[in-house]
Short mmCIF file of C-alpha atoms in Angstrom, two decimals:
data_model
loop_
_atom_site.label_atom_id
_atom_site.label_comp_id
_atom_site.label_asym_id
_atom_site.label_seq_id
_atom_site.Cartn_x
_atom_site.Cartn_y
_atom_site.Cartn_z
CA MET Y 1 0.00 0.00 0.00
CA LEU Y 2 2.65 2.53 1.04
CA ASP Y 3 5.94 2.99 -0.79
CA THR Y 4 9.27 2.83 1.02
CA ALA Y 5 9.69 6.57 1.47
CA THR Y 6 6.14 7.06 2.77
CA THR Y 7 6.50 4.12 5.15
CA ALA Y 8 9.72 5.56 6.56
CA ALA Y 9 8.13 8.99 7.00
CA LEU Y 10 5.08 7.51 8.74
CA ALA Y 11 7.27 5.47 11.08
CA SER Y 12 9.15 8.64 12.00
CA TYR Y 13 5.92 10.50 12.76
CA LEU Y 14 4.58 7.65 14.89
CA GLU Y 15 7.61 7.96 17.16
CA ARG Y 16 5.94 11.11 18.47
CA LEU Y 17 3.03 9.16 19.98
CA THR Y 18 2.88 9.43 23.78
CA LEU Y 19 -0.38 7.51 24.29
CA ASP Y 20 -1.61 4.15 23.01
CA VAL Y 21 -3.89 4.12 19.97
CA GLU Y 22 -6.08 1.37 18.58
CA LEU Y 23 -7.43 1.15 15.07
CA VAL Y 24 -10.92 -0.37 15.13
CA ALA Y 25 -11.94 -1.41 11.63
CA SER Y 26 -15.32 -2.30 10.12
CA LEU Y 27 -14.56 -4.09 6.85
CA ASP Y 28 -16.08 -6.35 4.23
CA ASP Y 29 -14.63 -8.32 1.30
CA GLY Y 30 -14.65 -5.46 -1.20
CA PRO Y 31 -11.55 -4.03 -2.86
CA VAL Y 32 -11.60 -0.77 -0.87
CA SER Y 33 -11.83 -2.76 2.36
CA ARG Y 34 -8.81 -4.81 1.29
CA GLU Y 35 -6.81 -1.64 0.69
CA THR Y 36 -7.99 -0.18 4.00
CA ARG Y 37 -6.99 -3.35 5.85
CA GLU Y 38 -3.56 -3.18 4.24
CA LEU Y 39 -3.08 0.48 5.21
CA LEU Y 40 -4.12 -0.11 8.83
CA ALA Y 41 -1.98 -3.25 9.17
CA GLU Y 42 1.08 -1.46 7.80
CA THR Y 43 0.46 1.42 10.20
CA ALA Y 44 0.10 -0.83 13.24
CA ALA Y 45 3.32 -2.64 12.32
CA LEU Y 46 5.30 0.60 12.52
CA SER Y 47 4.73 1.43 16.20
CA PRO Y 48 4.29 -0.55 19.42
CA ARG Y 49 1.78 2.11 20.52
CA VAL Y 50 -0.60 1.27 17.65
CA SER Y 51 -2.81 -1.83 17.59
CA LEU Y 52 -5.40 -3.06 15.10
CA ARG Y 53 -8.61 -5.01 15.51
CA GLU Y 54 -11.29 -5.72 12.92
CA ASP Y 55 -14.37 -6.18 15.10
CA GLY Y 56 -15.87 -2.76 14.49
CA SER Y 57 -19.65 -2.53 14.15
CA ASP Y 58 -19.95 0.54 11.90
CA ALA Y 59 -22.57 0.10 9.17
CA ARG Y 60 -20.32 1.92 6.69
CA ARG Y 61 -17.81 -0.54 5.32
CA PRO Y 62 -14.98 0.06 5.00
CA SER Y 63 -14.58 2.43 7.93
CA PHE Y 64 -12.38 2.63 10.99
CA ALA Y 65 -11.94 4.56 14.21
CA ILE Y 66 -8.65 5.92 15.52
CA ARG Y 67 -9.25 5.60 19.26
CA ARG Y 68 -7.21 6.62 22.28
CA VAL Y 69 -7.05 3.48 24.42
CA GLY Y 70 -9.15 3.66 27.58
CA THR Y 71 -10.91 6.91 26.61
CA ASP Y 72 -13.74 8.24 24.47
CA VAL Y 73 -11.34 10.26 22.30
CA GLU Y 74 -11.51 9.13 18.67
CA VAL Y 75 -11.91 10.23 15.08
CA ARG Y 76 -13.38 8.14 12.28
CA PHE Y 77 -12.84 7.66 8.57
CA ALA Y 78 -15.21 5.92 6.15
CA GLY Y 79 -13.38 4.88 3.02
CA LEU Y 80 -9.68 5.07 2.30
CA PRO Y 81 -7.92 8.29 3.43
CA MET Y 82 -5.35 8.45 0.67
CA GLY Y 83 -4.54 11.18 -1.84
CA HIS Y 84 -4.84 14.59 -0.21
CA GLU Y 85 -6.42 12.99 2.88
CA PHE Y 86 -3.39 10.88 3.80
CA THR Y 87 -2.04 13.88 5.72
CA SER Y 88 -5.33 14.04 7.64
CA TYR Y 89 -4.94 10.36 8.54
CA VAL Y 90 -1.41 10.86 9.84
CA LEU Y 91 -2.36 13.97 11.79
CA ALA Y 92 -5.33 12.16 13.35
CA LEU Y 93 -3.03 9.35 14.50
CA LEU Y 94 -0.69 11.86 16.12
CA GLN Y 95 -3.39 13.92 17.84
CA VAL Y 96 -5.31 10.92 19.16
CA GLY Y 97 -1.93 9.57 20.28
CA GLY Y 98 -1.22 12.58 22.48
CA HIS Y 99 0.59 14.96 20.12
CA PRO Y 100 -0.82 18.44 20.81
CA VAL Y 101 -3.19 20.12 18.37
CA LYS Y 102 -1.39 22.99 16.71
CA ALA Y 103 -3.66 25.98 17.33
CA ASP Y 104 -3.81 29.10 19.43
CA ASP Y 105 -4.40 28.34 23.13
CA SER Y 106 -7.38 30.69 23.32
CA LEU Y 107 -8.98 28.97 20.33
CA LEU Y 108 -8.51 25.53 21.88
CA GLU Y 109 -10.07 26.83 25.09
CA GLN Y 110 -13.07 27.91 23.01
CA VAL Y 111 -13.30 24.38 21.62
CA ARG Y 112 -13.22 22.82 25.09
CA ALA Y 113 -16.00 25.16 26.22
CA LEU Y 114 -18.35 24.42 23.31
CA PRO Y 115 -21.72 23.33 24.74
CA GLY Y 116 -23.72 20.24 23.84
CA GLU Y 117 -23.01 17.02 22.00
CA HIS Y 118 -22.71 17.02 18.22
CA ARG Y 119 -21.97 14.56 15.42
CA PHE Y 120 -20.27 15.85 12.29
CA GLU Y 121 -20.06 14.04 8.96
CA VAL Y 122 -17.79 15.52 6.30
CA PHE Y 123 -17.78 14.20 2.74
CA PHE Y 124 -14.44 14.47 0.94
CA SER Y 125 -12.75 13.24 -2.21
CA GLN Y 126 -9.15 12.10 -2.37
CA SER Y 127 -8.43 14.58 -5.18
CA CYS Y 128 -9.81 17.61 -3.30
CA GLN Y 129 -7.12 19.99 -2.09
CA ASN Y 130 -9.65 21.96 -0.01
CA CYS Y 131 -10.99 18.98 1.93
CA PRO Y 132 -8.04 18.33 4.28
CA ASP Y 133 -8.44 21.73 5.95
CA VAL Y 134 -12.03 20.89 6.89
CA VAL Y 135 -11.33 17.28 7.87
CA GLN Y 136 -8.34 18.28 10.00
CA ALA Y 137 -10.20 21.14 11.66
CA LEU Y 138 -13.11 18.91 12.65
CA ASN Y 139 -10.77 16.15 13.83
CA ALA Y 140 -8.93 18.69 15.99
CA ILE Y 141 -12.25 19.74 17.52
CA SER Y 142 -13.20 16.12 18.21
CA VAL Y 143 -9.85 15.32 19.85
CA THR Y 144 -10.05 18.46 21.99
CA ASN Y 145 -13.73 18.08 22.97
CA ALA Y 146 -14.88 14.48 23.42
CA SER Y 147 -18.55 15.55 23.20
CA ILE Y 148 -18.10 16.17 19.48
CA ASP Y 149 -17.87 13.16 17.14
CA VAL Y 150 -16.52 13.33 13.60
CA VAL Y 151 -16.55 10.89 10.70
CA SER Y 152 -14.91 11.78 7.37
CA ILE Y 153 -16.49 10.00 4.40
CA ASP Y 154 -14.96 9.41 0.97
CA GLY Y 155 -17.86 10.25 -1.33
CA ALA Y 156 -16.43 8.09 -4.11
CA ALA Y 157 -16.40 5.05 -1.79
CA PHE Y 158 -20.02 5.64 -0.74
CA PRO Y 159 -21.64 7.05 -3.90
CA ALA Y 160 -25.17 5.93 -3.01
CA GLU Y 161 -25.08 7.71 0.34
CA ALA Y 162 -23.53 10.82 -1.21
CA GLU Y 163 -26.24 10.91 -3.88
CA SER Y 164 -29.10 10.27 -1.46
CA ARG Y 165 -27.92 13.16 0.70
CA GLY Y 166 -27.48 15.49 -2.23
CA VAL Y 167 -23.70 15.74 -1.96
CA LEU Y 168 -22.49 17.03 -5.33
CA ALA Y 169 -19.57 19.13 -4.08
CA VAL Y 170 -16.85 18.60 -1.52
CA PRO Y 171 -16.15 19.25 1.22
CA THR Y 172 -19.74 19.08 2.43
CA VAL Y 173 -20.36 18.98 6.18
CA PHE Y 174 -23.42 17.79 8.09
CA MET Y 175 -23.96 18.44 11.79
CA ASP Y 176 -26.46 16.22 13.59
CA GLY Y 177 -27.87 15.16 10.22
CA GLU Y 178 -28.46 18.69 8.93
CA LEU Y 179 -26.36 20.53 6.36
CA PHE Y 180 -23.73 22.64 8.15
CA GLY Y 181 -21.82 24.00 5.17
CA SER Y 182 -19.95 23.36 1.94
CA GLY Y 183 -16.52 24.46 0.83
CA ARG Y 184 -13.33 25.30 2.63
CA MET Y 185 -13.71 26.10 6.33
CA THR Y 186 -10.95 26.75 8.83
CA LEU Y 187 -10.88 25.74 12.47
CA GLU Y 188 -11.58 29.36 13.42
CA GLU Y 189 -14.60 29.53 11.10
CA ILE Y 190 -16.15 26.32 12.43
CA VAL Y 191 -15.61 27.30 16.05
CA GLY Y 192 -17.00 30.75 15.33
CA ARG Y 193 -20.20 29.23 14.00
CA LEU Y 194 -20.55 26.94 17.02
CA ASP Y 195 -19.74 29.70 19.52
CA ALA Y 196 -22.47 32.28 18.97
CA GLY Y 197 -20.73 35.08 20.86
CA ALA Y 198 -17.32 34.67 19.26
CA ALA Y 199 -17.88 37.06 16.34
CA ASP Y 200 -19.03 39.88 18.60
CA ARG Y 201 -16.03 39.44 20.90
CA VAL Y 202 -13.62 39.48 17.94
CA ALA Y 203 -15.27 42.58 16.44
CA GLU Y 204 -15.06 44.43 19.74
CA ALA Y 205 -11.39 43.52 20.15
CA MET Y 206 -10.58 44.62 16.60
CA SER Y 207 -12.29 47.97 16.98
CA GLY Y 208 -10.23 48.64 20.07
CA LYS Y 209 -6.90 48.26 18.28
CA GLU Y 210 -4.61 51.24 17.76
CA SER Y 211 -4.30 52.58 14.23
CA PHE Y 212 -1.82 50.92 11.88
CA ASP Y 213 0.86 52.51 9.76
CA VAL Y 214 0.03 50.05 6.97
CA LEU Y 215 -3.14 48.00 6.89
CA VAL Y 216 -3.22 45.27 4.22
CA VAL Y 217 -6.73 44.15 3.21
CA GLY Y 218 -6.51 40.68 1.66
CA GLY Y 219 -4.48 37.58 2.46
CA GLY Y 220 -3.41 36.20 -0.91
CA PRO Y 221 0.08 36.37 -2.44
CA ALA Y 222 -0.13 40.15 -2.97
CA GLY Y 223 -1.33 40.75 0.58
CA ALA Y 224 1.30 38.47 2.10
CA ALA Y 225 4.11 40.20 0.20
CA ALA Y 226 2.78 43.63 1.17
CA ALA Y 227 2.63 42.69 4.85
CA ILE Y 228 6.15 41.26 4.87
CA TYR Y 229 7.66 44.29 3.14
CA ALA Y 230 5.86 46.67 5.50
CA ALA Y 231 6.83 44.75 8.64
CA ARG Y 232 10.47 44.69 7.55
CA LYS Y 233 10.42 48.49 7.72
CA GLY Y 234 9.68 48.27 11.44
CA ILE Y 235 6.30 49.97 11.23
CA ARG Y 236 2.99 48.91 12.73
CA THR Y 237 1.49 46.48 10.20
CA GLY Y 238 -1.87 44.73 10.10
CA LEU Y 239 -3.30 42.21 7.66
CA VAL Y 240 -7.01 41.48 7.58
CA ALA Y 241 -8.72 38.99 5.28
CA GLU Y 242 -11.64 36.63 4.91
CA ARG Y 243 -9.18 33.73 4.65
CA PHE Y 244 -5.43 33.56 4.35
CA GLY Y 245 -4.29 32.37 0.94
CA GLY Y 246 -7.15 33.74 -1.12
CA GLN Y 247 -7.70 32.30 -4.59
CA VAL Y 248 -4.45 30.32 -4.33
CA LEU Y 249 -6.22 27.90 -1.99
CA ASP Y 250 -8.39 26.80 -4.90
CA THR Y 251 -5.46 26.27 -7.28
CA MET Y 252 -4.45 22.69 -7.98
CA ALA Y 253 -0.95 22.78 -9.50
CA ILE Y 254 1.48 25.73 -9.52
CA GLU Y 255 4.35 25.15 -11.92
CA ASN Y 256 5.27 28.68 -13.00
CA PHE Y 257 6.35 30.37 -9.78
CA VAL Y 258 10.00 31.05 -10.45
CA SER Y 259 12.39 28.90 -8.31
CA VAL Y 260 9.57 26.51 -7.27
CA ALA Y 261 9.27 23.82 -9.94
CA HIS Y 262 5.98 22.43 -8.59
CA THR Y 263 3.67 22.96 -5.65
CA GLU Y 264 -0.05 22.98 -4.93
CA GLY Y 265 -2.18 25.90 -3.85
CA PRO Y 266 -2.80 24.94 -0.20
CA GLN Y 267 0.92 24.22 0.34
CA PHE Y 268 1.86 27.53 -1.27
CA ALA Y 269 -0.68 29.38 0.88
CA ALA Y 270 0.63 27.68 4.03
CA ALA Y 271 4.15 28.76 3.13
CA LEU Y 272 2.95 32.34 2.64
CA GLU Y 273 1.24 32.31 6.04
CA GLN Y 274 4.28 30.83 7.74
CA HIS Y 275 6.50 33.53 6.21
CA VAL Y 276 4.17 36.31 7.36
CA ASP Y 277 4.09 34.79 10.86
CA GLU Y 278 7.85 35.27 11.12
CA TYR Y 279 7.29 39.03 11.22
CA ASP Y 280 5.46 41.36 13.58
CA VAL Y 281 2.21 41.43 11.61
CA ASP Y 282 -1.18 41.56 13.32
CA VAL Y 283 -3.12 39.00 11.25
CA MET Y 284 -6.93 39.07 11.48
CA THR Y 285 -9.00 36.58 9.45
CA LEU Y 286 -12.69 35.78 8.96
CA GLN Y 287 -13.34 39.46 8.24
CA GLN Y 288 -15.15 40.69 5.13
CA ALA Y 289 -14.44 44.33 4.27
CA VAL Y 290 -17.59 46.28 3.38
CA GLU Y 291 -16.50 49.93 3.24
CA LEU Y 292 -13.41 52.09 2.85
CA VAL Y 293 -13.66 55.57 4.32
CA PRO Y 294 -10.67 57.57 3.00
CA ALA Y 295 -8.92 60.14 5.18
CA THR Y 296 -10.34 63.64 4.83
CA GLU Y 297 -6.93 65.34 5.01
CA GLU Y 298 -3.33 64.57 4.14
CA GLY Y 299 -1.70 62.51 6.85
CA GLY Y 300 -5.07 61.58 8.32
CA LEU Y 301 -6.41 58.11 9.05
CA HIS Y 302 -8.24 55.89 6.57
CA GLU Y 303 -10.94 53.64 8.01
CA VAL Y 304 -11.91 50.15 6.86
CA ARG Y 305 -15.23 48.77 8.06
CA PHE Y 306 -16.19 45.09 8.16
CA ALA Y 307 -19.35 43.01 8.00
CA SER Y 308 -18.79 41.90 11.60
CA GLY Y 309 -19.25 45.49 12.79
CA ALA Y 310 -15.52 45.93 13.45
CA SER Y 311 -13.51 48.82 12.05
CA LEU Y 312 -9.79 49.50 11.74
CA SER Y 313 -7.89 52.69 10.99
CA ALA Y 314 -4.55 53.17 9.29
CA ARG Y 315 -2.32 55.90 7.90
CA SER Y 316 -1.97 53.91 4.67
CA VAL Y 317 -3.88 51.00 3.17
CA VAL Y 318 -2.92 48.31 0.67
CA LEU Y 319 -5.93 46.76 -1.08
CA SER Y 320 -5.25 43.17 -2.18
CA THR Y 321 -8.67 41.54 -2.09
CA GLY Y 322 -8.09 39.39 -5.18
CA ALA Y 323 -10.80 37.85 -7.33
CA ARG Y 324 -13.36 35.06 -7.34
CA TRP Y 325 -14.85 32.70 -9.90
CA ARG Y 326 -16.99 34.45 -12.50
CA THR Y 327 -20.50 33.02 -12.69
CA MET Y 328 -22.76 32.65 -15.71
CA GLY Y 329 -25.47 34.86 -14.24
CA VAL Y 330 -28.32 32.71 -15.55
CA PRO Y 331 -31.50 31.41 -13.87
CA GLY Y 332 -30.91 28.28 -11.80
CA GLU Y 333 -27.18 28.81 -11.33
CA ASP Y 334 -27.37 30.02 -7.73
CA GLU Y 335 -30.24 27.68 -6.87
CA TYR Y 336 -28.24 24.61 -7.91
CA ARG Y 337 -24.79 25.66 -6.71
CA ASN Y 338 -23.26 22.61 -5.00
CA LYS Y 339 -26.24 20.63 -6.31
CA GLY Y 340 -24.66 20.10 -9.71
CA VAL Y 341 -23.25 23.56 -10.43
CA THR Y 342 -19.64 23.66 -9.34
CA PHE Y 343 -16.33 25.37 -10.04
CA CYS Y 344 -13.68 22.78 -9.13
CA PRO Y 345 -13.26 19.77 -11.42
CA HIS Y 346 -10.43 18.36 -9.29
CA CYS Y 347 -12.44 18.45 -6.07
CA ASP Y 348 -15.90 17.52 -7.28
CA GLY Y 349 -15.18 15.46 -10.40
CA PRO Y 350 -15.19 12.09 -8.57
CA LEU Y 351 -18.76 12.74 -7.39
CA PHE Y 352 -19.91 12.74 -11.03
CA LYS Y 353 -18.43 9.38 -11.97
CA GLY Y 354 -20.44 7.81 -14.77
CA LYS Y 355 -22.58 10.92 -15.27
CA ASN Y 356 -22.96 13.43 -18.11
CA VAL Y 357 -21.61 16.91 -17.41
CA ALA Y 358 -20.92 20.22 -19.14
CA VAL Y 359 -17.94 22.53 -18.87
CA ILE Y 360 -18.61 26.22 -19.55
CA GLY Y 361 -15.62 28.04 -21.04
CA GLY Y 362 -13.15 27.36 -23.83
CA GLY Y 363 -10.02 28.93 -22.37
CA ASN Y 364 -7.17 27.00 -20.79
CA SER Y 365 -9.07 26.44 -17.54
CA GLY Y 366 -12.16 25.12 -19.31
CA VAL Y 367 -10.28 22.80 -21.65
CA GLU Y 368 -8.10 21.48 -18.82
CA ALA Y 369 -11.24 20.84 -16.77
CA ALA Y 370 -12.85 18.93 -19.66
CA ILE Y 371 -9.72 16.81 -20.11
CA ASP Y 372 -9.59 15.97 -16.40
CA LEU Y 373 -13.28 15.18 -16.18
CA ALA Y 374 -13.23 12.98 -19.28
CA GLY Y 375 -11.28 10.38 -17.32
CA VAL Y 376 -13.96 10.20 -14.62
CA VAL Y 377 -17.40 10.99 -16.01
CA ALA Y 378 -19.39 9.30 -18.77
CA HIS Y 379 -19.47 12.27 -21.14
CA VAL Y 380 -18.33 15.91 -21.23
CA THR Y 381 -19.83 18.66 -23.36
CA LEU Y 382 -17.71 21.80 -23.50
CA LEU Y 383 -19.59 25.00 -24.40
CA GLU Y 384 -17.83 28.18 -25.55
CA PHE Y 385 -19.51 31.54 -26.23
CA ASP Y 386 -17.00 32.51 -28.96
CA ASP Y 387 -16.87 30.84 -32.37
CA LYS Y 388 -13.62 29.05 -31.46
CA LEU Y 389 -11.80 27.78 -28.41
CA ARG Y 390 -9.24 30.10 -26.84
CA ALA Y 391 -7.10 27.48 -25.11
CA ASP Y 392 -3.52 26.66 -26.07
CA GLU Y 393 -3.32 24.45 -29.15
CA VAL Y 394 -1.59 21.64 -27.26
CA LEU Y 395 -4.60 21.45 -24.92
CA GLN Y 396 -7.04 21.56 -27.81
CA ARG Y 397 -5.26 18.64 -29.51
CA LYS Y 398 -5.54 16.59 -26.34
CA LEU Y 399 -9.22 17.50 -26.02
CA ARG Y 400 -9.99 16.45 -29.59
CA SER Y 401 -8.36 13.06 -28.98
CA LEU Y 402 -10.87 12.14 -26.26
CA PRO Y 403 -13.78 9.97 -27.42
CA ASN Y 404 -16.25 11.08 -24.74
CA VAL Y 405 -16.00 14.85 -25.25
CA ASP Y 406 -18.11 17.07 -27.51
CA VAL Y 407 -17.32 20.75 -28.15
CA ILE Y 408 -20.03 23.28 -28.93
CA VAL Y 409 -18.93 26.80 -29.89
CA SER Y 410 -21.08 29.92 -30.37
CA ALA Y 411 -23.17 28.74 -27.41
CA LEU Y 412 -24.80 31.15 -24.95
CA SER Y 413 -25.83 29.41 -21.73
CA THR Y 414 -29.28 30.63 -20.70
CA GLU Y 415 -30.54 28.46 -17.82
CA VAL Y 416 -29.58 25.69 -15.42
CA VAL Y 417 -32.52 23.30 -15.09
CA GLY Y 418 -33.15 21.04 -12.12
CA ASP Y 419 -35.78 19.04 -10.25
CA GLY Y 420 -35.48 21.05 -7.05
CA ALA Y 421 -32.79 18.84 -5.60
CA ARG Y 422 -30.17 18.64 -8.34
CA VAL Y 423 -29.28 19.68 -11.88
CA THR Y 424 -31.00 17.81 -14.71
CA ALA Y 425 -30.20 19.92 -17.80
CA LEU Y 426 -28.57 23.01 -19.25
CA ARG Y 427 -30.26 25.28 -21.77
CA TYR Y 428 -28.31 27.33 -24.27
CA ASP Y 429 -28.86 29.38 -27.41
CA ASP Y 430 -27.05 28.58 -30.63
CA ARG Y 431 -25.69 32.03 -31.53
CA VAL Y 432 -25.49 31.13 -35.24
CA SER Y 433 -28.95 29.67 -35.81
CA GLY Y 434 -30.70 31.41 -32.96
CA GLU Y 435 -32.23 28.11 -31.81
CA SER Y 436 -32.68 27.30 -28.13
CA ARG Y 437 -31.41 23.86 -27.14
CA GLU Y 438 -31.26 21.70 -24.03
CA LEU Y 439 -28.64 19.24 -22.84
CA ALA Y 440 -29.65 16.52 -20.40
CA LEU Y 441 -26.90 16.27 -17.78
CA GLU Y 442 -26.19 16.14 -14.07
CA GLY Y 443 -23.31 18.56 -13.59
CA VAL Y 444 -22.18 21.98 -14.82
CA PHE Y 445 -18.56 23.03 -14.24
CA VAL Y 446 -18.16 26.80 -14.71
CA GLN Y 447 -14.74 27.91 -15.95
CA ILE Y 448 -15.15 31.43 -17.39
CA GLY Y 449 -12.58 33.50 -15.56
CA LEU Y 450 -12.53 35.75 -12.52
CA LEU Y 451 -14.25 38.83 -11.06
CA PRO Y 452 -12.39 41.30 -8.82
CA ASN Y 453 -13.58 41.51 -5.20
CA THR Y 454 -14.09 45.26 -5.30
CA GLU Y 455 -17.84 45.90 -4.97
CA TRP Y 456 -17.22 47.37 -1.53
CA LEU Y 457 -14.89 50.00 -2.99
CA HIS Y 458 -17.40 51.72 -5.29
CA GLY Y 459 -17.29 55.45 -4.61
CA ALA Y 460 -14.14 55.22 -2.51
CA VAL Y 461 -11.44 54.72 -5.18
CA GLU Y 462 -11.46 54.82 -8.96
CA LEU Y 463 -12.49 51.54 -10.57
CA SER Y 464 -12.19 50.45 -14.20
CA PRO Y 465 -15.26 49.46 -16.25
CA ARG Y 466 -14.40 45.85 -15.30
CA GLY Y 467 -14.51 46.75 -11.61
CA GLU Y 468 -10.73 46.61 -11.11
CA VAL Y 469 -8.95 49.12 -8.88
CA VAL Y 470 -7.13 51.58 -11.13
CA ILE Y 471 -3.46 51.85 -10.15
CA ASP Y 472 -0.30 53.43 -11.52
CA ASP Y 473 3.14 51.84 -11.79
CA ARG Y 474 3.71 52.38 -8.06
CA GLY Y 475 0.47 50.68 -7.05
CA ALA Y 476 -1.11 54.01 -6.09
CA THR Y 477 -4.88 54.42 -6.38
CA SER Y 478 -6.86 57.62 -6.89
CA VAL Y 479 -6.77 58.23 -3.12
CA PRO Y 480 -3.50 59.43 -1.54
CA GLY Y 481 -2.25 56.86 0.95
CA VAL Y 482 -4.33 54.03 -0.51
CA PHE Y 483 -2.50 51.50 -2.69
CA ALA Y 484 -3.56 48.26 -4.35
CA ALA Y 485 -2.00 45.09 -5.73
CA GLY Y 486 -2.85 41.76 -7.32
CA ASP Y 487 -5.86 40.40 -9.16
CA CYS Y 488 -8.24 43.10 -7.89
CA THR Y 489 -6.33 45.75 -9.87
CA THR Y 490 -5.80 46.83 -13.47
CA VAL Y 491 -2.49 44.95 -13.67
CA PRO Y 492 -2.71 43.27 -17.11
CA PHE Y 493 -1.70 39.72 -16.17
CA LYS Y 494 -3.27 37.80 -13.28
CA GLN Y 495 -0.41 35.57 -12.14
CA ILE Y 496 0.85 34.65 -8.67
CA VAL Y 497 4.39 35.81 -9.34
CA ILE Y 498 3.08 39.18 -10.60
CA ALA Y 499 0.81 39.55 -7.55
CA VAL Y 500 3.75 38.98 -5.20
CA GLY Y 501 5.83 41.64 -6.96
CA ALA Y 502 2.88 44.02 -7.03
CA GLY Y 503 2.31 43.52 -3.31
CA ALA Y 504 5.92 44.41 -2.57
CA THR Y 505 5.66 47.48 -4.84
CA ALA Y 506 2.47 48.71 -3.18
CA SER Y 507 3.94 48.22 0.29
CA LEU Y 508 7.15 50.08 -0.52
CA SER Y 509 5.07 52.85 -2.05
CA ALA Y 510 2.98 53.01 1.12
CA PHE Y 511 6.15 53.36 3.20
CA ASP Y 512 7.41 56.08 0.88
CA HIS Y 513 4.08 57.87 1.32
CA LEU Y 514 4.40 57.66 5.10
CA ILE Y 515 7.85 59.17 5.25
CA ARG Y 516 6.76 62.02 2.96
CA THR Y 517 3.66 62.95 4.97
CA SER Y 518 3.62 64.17 8.54
CA ALA Y 519 2.56 61.65 11.16
CA PRO Y 520 -0.04 62.82 13.70
CA ALA Y 521 2.52 62.39 16.50
CA GLY Y 522 5.40 63.77 14.45
CA GLU Y 523 6.92 60.36 13.72
CA LEU Y 524 6.04 56.89 12.53
CA VAL Y 525 4.32 54.67 15.04
CA SER Y 526 6.70 51.88 16.09
CA ALA Y 527 5.63 48.31 15.64
#
């Protein structure tokens, strides 16, 4: 099951166990159970603190519990936790075995104090790079608070259950049998939802903070670079974002960041966060900016207000709020999001095995998505608004070689059709003939580019007709002391390496602005 290098690494990790752990398996004679048995047996053989028994009574087979001997502390997996979830498996072994959960002490205290008993079920796929964050967060909660049970379920291993519960996107989380949420969620987000007063306490604490010299709004590559460059100047620096990593978290493979031959989005985002943490940066997440109030006089304070009710002030601001997936804007799209309408072929593709799907968009992202999905689903129809595909020719050649892919150009998507629970068809207009047509299918993967996250800036700074923040070559906006960087701006190419450079430029420009304007106290505020 495990190769030599992985076995050696796992054995090294298991040396950190301080408490005995038993693996309690519920298996049958199927192929996934055989692989699960092999994984658990290999694991148990690597440490005297790990034992295995196969007398589990779980109705889901294969499944297994990782249980702390003599206690109620455990986490459960249904299916085989390989692919992206192998890390979650290893981390669960360590945490159940006494290795401390890596989280802020105050956050862990919140977890311990959560009231009531709850059972979480999280559906994942082995190819989903977003799923491990959710699985690991819930497992950390379960290990810290024994009143909360967690089982992580491979949707591909239990397709009938996934379908009956309407799971058409991962990660999808149920709490006590009811839908809790879909998509990436951090430990802080989950705890915040379970602790009703947490958001108000955080907002109050934020509003009480002293003003910053540089406040970075956004936690993607541009925001991380801006924060690092500001902090290195020794000035008071804050970074506030909805989530650290931004759009990078939803990126599968990164192969064009100079000096890094290959990485994946979540790993790249984690490296960015770790780098920022090495500096004196006040990082605040789970905050959605809703208004920028520019300073009324030179050298004055800008104010940023948030949906939580919090507000922060700063002598200079770097806007790096990035972008999000562009939607089709047609009837049914919002209604059936995560019920057949999705944006991540890598994450959600396995849930559509054997089904007919459509990909919207003929650029590189759309063609790559169609190629990936063709190996999983029964049939892919790619629809492009233009009269030809815009993807690189090498990708188009690969697409044309696939027997289960059709390409329709000059197609205007007009409606996503469903039965109330899930997608059943897609309607589109043939732009040449003018005819309206309908495709029977069960999934729609939207791959038509990005929209800048700048709606909250209307009236505060100059925006382009596309909604991008207008900047000059120094990253300056139309408001003195307010700078911007990354995918939310008019920079012509939306690339990670460009965003990082733009973040550094904007931050250095902000520092230059500070030293050329008089500080309220006659000098820069020290960090």
